[in-house]
């Protein structure tokens, strides 16, 4: 069965509306078979005209302008959300870096004391081993 509005093939057992244009598709089984034969003939005629390079006045081009406008509009609406996210990431990285440096500076005396104690203990062990 084919859509009477745009000629798109509609599978049997699918909803009563065309998935391309939204027109109601007839639900009379006899009418559907008759339309299918007519649409097949029209489709063959259009296909042969296109392969010969002769444009047919029955060929419909899809207009994707609205889809493009909606995508651009959605991106423009999401842009204000992306800017704080990027800035927030940079600020969080900066704060984490400052906190890390501050922690290292605060722990520097403790680390130095630990290194000195380690040096003393290992030196003491060396002198005991060499003295035996």
PDB file of C-alpha atoms in Angstrom:
ATOM      1  CA  UNK A   1       0.000   0.000   0.000  1.00  0.00           C
ATOM      2  CA  UNK A   2       1.183   3.504  -0.788  1.00  0.00           C
ATOM      3  CA  UNK A   3       0.428   6.858   0.797  1.00  0.00           C
ATOM      4  CA  UNK A   4      -2.064   8.823  -1.331  1.00  0.00           C
ATOM      5  CA  UNK A   5      -0.343  12.106  -0.379  1.00  0.00           C
ATOM      6  CA  UNK A   6       3.348  11.487  -1.023  1.00  0.00           C
ATOM      7  CA  UNK A   7       3.543   7.995  -2.530  1.00  0.00           C
ATOM      8  CA  UNK A   8       5.664   6.456   0.223  1.00  0.00           C
ATOM      9  CA  UNK A   9       5.278   2.702   0.544  1.00  0.00           C
ATOM     10  CA  UNK A  10       3.367   1.808   3.704  1.00  0.00           C
ATOM     11  CA  UNK A  11       3.814  -1.706   5.055  1.00  0.00           C
ATOM     12  CA  UNK A  12       0.736  -3.711   5.894  1.00  0.00           C
ATOM     13  CA  UNK A  13       0.065  -4.029   9.595  1.00  0.00           C
ATOM     14  CA  UNK A  14       1.502  -0.588  10.301  1.00  0.00           C
ATOM     15  CA  UNK A  15      -0.398   2.429  11.647  1.00  0.00           C
ATOM     16  CA  UNK A  16      -2.969   4.174   9.466  1.00  0.00           C
ATOM     17  CA  UNK A  17      -0.773   7.216   8.959  1.00  0.00           C
ATOM     18  CA  UNK A  18       2.164   7.746   6.607  1.00  0.00           C
ATOM     19  CA  UNK A  19       5.542   7.947   8.374  1.00  0.00           C
ATOM     20  CA  UNK A  20       6.803  10.586   5.922  1.00  0.00           C
ATOM     21  CA  UNK A  21       3.994  13.120   5.545  1.00  0.00           C
ATOM     22  CA  UNK A  22       1.475  12.094   8.233  1.00  0.00           C
ATOM     23  CA  UNK A  23      -1.449  11.694   5.838  1.00  0.00           C
ATOM     24  CA  UNK A  24      -4.064   9.088   6.647  1.00  0.00           C
ATOM     25  CA  UNK A  25      -3.598   5.935   4.639  1.00  0.00           C
ATOM     26  CA  UNK A  26      -6.771   4.258   3.355  1.00  0.00           C
ATOM     27  CA  UNK A  27      -7.844   1.138   5.152  1.00  0.00           C
ATOM     28  CA  UNK A  28      -9.955  -0.488   2.404  1.00  0.00           C
ATOM     29  CA  UNK A  29      -8.032  -3.644   1.330  1.00  0.00           C
ATOM     30  CA  UNK A  30      -9.335  -3.505  -2.257  1.00  0.00           C
ATOM     31  CA  UNK A  31      -8.479   0.154  -2.558  1.00  0.00           C
ATOM     32  CA  UNK A  32      -4.978  -0.517  -1.243  1.00  0.00           C
ATOM     33  CA  UNK A  33      -4.255  -3.146  -3.889  1.00  0.00           C
ATOM     34  CA  UNK A  34      -5.551  -0.897  -6.662  1.00  0.00           C
ATOM     35  CA  UNK A  35      -3.488   2.014  -5.363  1.00  0.00           C
ATOM     36  CA  UNK A  36      -0.425  -0.212  -5.111  1.00  0.00           C
ATOM     37  CA  UNK A  37      -0.663  -1.100  -8.803  1.00  0.00           C
ATOM     38  CA  UNK A  38      -1.124   2.569  -9.735  1.00  0.00           C
ATOM     39  CA  UNK A  39       1.728   3.719  -7.498  1.00  0.00           C
ATOM     40  CA  UNK A  40       4.042   1.013  -8.840  1.00  0.00           C
ATOM     41  CA  UNK A  41       3.354   2.192 -12.379  1.00  0.00           C
ATOM     42  CA  UNK A  42       3.932   5.817 -11.366  1.00  0.00           C
ATOM     43  CA  UNK A  43       7.123   4.887  -9.549  1.00  0.00           C
ATOM     44  CA  UNK A  44       8.437   2.985 -12.558  1.00  0.00           C
ATOM     45  CA  UNK A  45       7.642   5.950 -14.797  1.00  0.00           C
ATOM     46  CA  UNK A  46       9.461   8.363 -12.467  1.00  0.00           C
ATOM     47  CA  UNK A  47      12.445   6.046 -12.137  1.00  0.00           C
ATOM     48  CA  UNK A  48      12.783   5.663 -15.883  1.00  0.00           C
ATOM     49  CA  UNK A  49      12.488   9.432 -16.347  1.00  0.00           C
ATOM     50  CA  UNK A  50      15.207  10.020 -13.791  1.00  0.00           C
ATOM     51  CA  UNK A  51      17.569   7.450 -15.283  1.00  0.00           C
ATOM     52  CA  UNK A  52      17.198   9.079 -18.696  1.00  0.00           C
ATOM     53  CA  UNK A  53      18.099  12.441 -17.190  1.00  0.00           C
ATOM     54  CA  UNK A  54      14.654  13.902 -17.840  1.00  0.00           C
ATOM     55  CA  UNK A  55      13.312  15.493 -14.669  1.00  0.00           C
ATOM     56  CA  UNK A  56       9.793  14.438 -13.832  1.00  0.00           C
ATOM     57  CA  UNK A  57       7.329  16.932 -12.403  1.00  0.00           C
ATOM     58  CA  UNK A  58       6.052  14.222 -10.058  1.00  0.00           C
ATOM     59  CA  UNK A  59       9.337  13.734  -8.199  1.00  0.00           C
ATOM     60  CA  UNK A  60       9.171  15.205  -4.714  1.00  0.00           C
ATOM     61  CA  UNK A  61      12.257  16.519  -2.994  1.00  0.00           C
ATOM     62  CA  UNK A  62      12.357  16.500   0.764  1.00  0.00           C
ATOM     63  CA  UNK A  63      12.835  19.911   2.304  1.00  0.00           C
ATOM     64  CA  UNK A  64      15.268  19.631   5.212  1.00  0.00           C
ATOM     65  CA  UNK A  65      15.278  23.340   6.034  1.00  0.00           C
ATOM     66  CA  UNK A  66      13.131  22.928   9.125  1.00  0.00           C
ATOM     67  CA  UNK A  67      15.280  20.073  10.431  1.00  0.00           C
ATOM     68  CA  UNK A  68      18.411  22.206  10.000  1.00  0.00           C
ATOM     69  CA  UNK A  69      16.811  25.195  11.711  1.00  0.00           C
ATOM     70  CA  UNK A  70      15.706  23.051  14.654  1.00  0.00           C
ATOM     71  CA  UNK A  71      19.189  21.598  15.058  1.00  0.00           C
ATOM     72  CA  UNK A  72      20.824  25.038  14.969  1.00  0.00           C
ATOM     73  CA  UNK A  73      18.231  26.406  17.401  1.00  0.00           C
ATOM     74  CA  UNK A  74      18.842  23.517  19.794  1.00  0.00           C
ATOM     75  CA  UNK A  75      22.588  24.078  19.692  1.00  0.00           C
ATOM     76  CA  UNK A  76      22.131  27.777  20.350  1.00  0.00           C
ATOM     77  CA  UNK A  77      19.928  26.981  23.330  1.00  0.00           C
ATOM     78  CA  UNK A  78      22.519  24.531  24.700  1.00  0.00           C
ATOM     79  CA  UNK A  79      25.426  26.954  24.285  1.00  0.00           C
ATOM     80  CA  UNK A  80      24.717  28.828  27.559  1.00  0.00           C
ATOM     81  CA  UNK A  81      24.895  25.482  29.363  1.00  0.00           C
ATOM     82  CA  UNK A  82      28.212  24.529  27.770  1.00  0.00           C
ATOM     83  CA  UNK A  83      30.030  27.743  28.712  1.00  0.00           C
ATOM     84  CA  UNK A  84      29.636  27.363  32.519  1.00  0.00           C
ATOM     85  CA  UNK A  85      30.553  23.702  32.208  1.00  0.00           C
ATOM     86  CA  UNK A  86      33.836  24.536  30.474  1.00  0.00           C
ATOM     87  CA  UNK A  87      34.592  27.438  32.835  1.00  0.00           C
ATOM     88  CA  UNK A  88      33.621  25.323  35.830  1.00  0.00           C
ATOM     89  CA  UNK A  89      36.021  22.601  34.735  1.00  0.00           C
ATOM     90  CA  UNK A  90      38.850  25.102  34.430  1.00  0.00           C
ATOM     91  CA  UNK A  91      38.089  26.653  37.820  1.00  0.00           C
ATOM     92  CA  UNK A  92      37.840  23.241  39.473  1.00  0.00           C
ATOM     93  CA  UNK A  93      41.210  22.261  37.998  1.00  0.00           C
ATOM     94  CA  UNK A  94      42.762  25.493  39.214  1.00  0.00           C
ATOM     95  CA  UNK A  95      41.356  25.064  42.744  1.00  0.00           C
ATOM     96  CA  UNK A  96      42.531  21.442  42.865  1.00  0.00           C
ATOM     97  CA  UNK A  97      46.031  22.504  41.743  1.00  0.00           C
ATOM     98  CA  UNK A  98      46.243  25.232  44.373  1.00  0.00           C
ATOM     99  CA  UNK A  99      45.028  22.818  47.049  1.00  0.00           C
ATOM    100  CA  UNK A 100      47.629  20.267  45.992  1.00  0.00           C
ATOM    101  CA  UNK A 101      50.445  22.817  46.121  1.00  0.00           C
ATOM    102  CA  UNK A 102      49.239  24.062  49.520  1.00  0.00           C
ATOM    103  CA  UNK A 103      49.109  20.521  50.846  1.00  0.00           C
ATOM    104  CA  UNK A 104      52.649  19.810  49.632  1.00  0.00           C
ATOM    105  CA  UNK A 105      53.924  23.039  51.205  1.00  0.00           C
ATOM    106  CA  UNK A 106      52.187  22.280  54.472  1.00  0.00           C
ATOM    107  CA  UNK A 107      53.512  18.724  54.516  1.00  0.00           C
ATOM    108  CA  UNK A 108      57.049  19.695  53.413  1.00  0.00           C
ATOM    109  CA  UNK A 109      58.453  19.849  56.982  1.00  0.00           C
ATOM    110  CA  UNK A 110      56.912  16.460  57.792  1.00  0.00           C
ATOM    111  CA  UNK A 111      58.365  14.953  54.608  1.00  0.00           C
ATOM    112  CA  UNK A 112      61.771  16.479  55.354  1.00  0.00           C
ATOM    113  CA  UNK A 113      61.705  15.093  58.900  1.00  0.00           C
ATOM    114  CA  UNK A 114      60.791  11.651  57.567  1.00  0.00           C
ATOM    115  CA  UNK A 115      63.681  11.727  55.084  1.00  0.00           C
ATOM    116  CA  UNK A 116      66.144  12.791  57.776  1.00  0.00           C
ATOM    117  CA  UNK A 117      64.961  10.016  60.124  1.00  0.00           C
ATOM    118  CA  UNK A 118      65.250   7.457  57.320  1.00  0.00           C
ATOM    119  CA  UNK A 119      68.765   8.664  56.521  1.00  0.00           C
ATOM    120  CA  UNK A 120      69.773   8.425  60.200  1.00  0.00           C
ATOM    121  CA  UNK A 121      68.354   4.917  60.620  1.00  0.00           C
ATOM    122  CA  UNK A 122      69.980   3.566  57.466  1.00  0.00           C
ATOM    123  CA  UNK A 123      73.312   5.222  58.357  1.00  0.00           C
ATOM    124  CA  UNK A 124      73.139   3.727  61.847  1.00  0.00           C
ATOM    125  CA  UNK A 125      72.495   0.255  60.346  1.00  0.00           C
ATOM    126  CA  UNK A 126      75.467   0.642  57.993  1.00  0.00           C
ATOM    127  CA  UNK A 127      77.806   1.537  60.823  1.00  0.00           C
ATOM    128  CA  UNK A 128      76.616  -1.453  62.884  1.00  0.00           C
ATOM    129  CA  UNK A 129      77.184  -3.847  59.956  1.00  0.00           C
ATOM    130  CA  UNK A 130      80.596  -2.466  59.124  1.00  0.00           C
ATOM    131  CA  UNK A 131      81.683  -2.466  62.769  1.00  0.00           C
ATOM    132  CA  UNK A 132      81.027  -6.190  63.288  1.00  0.00           C
TER     133      UNK A 132
END
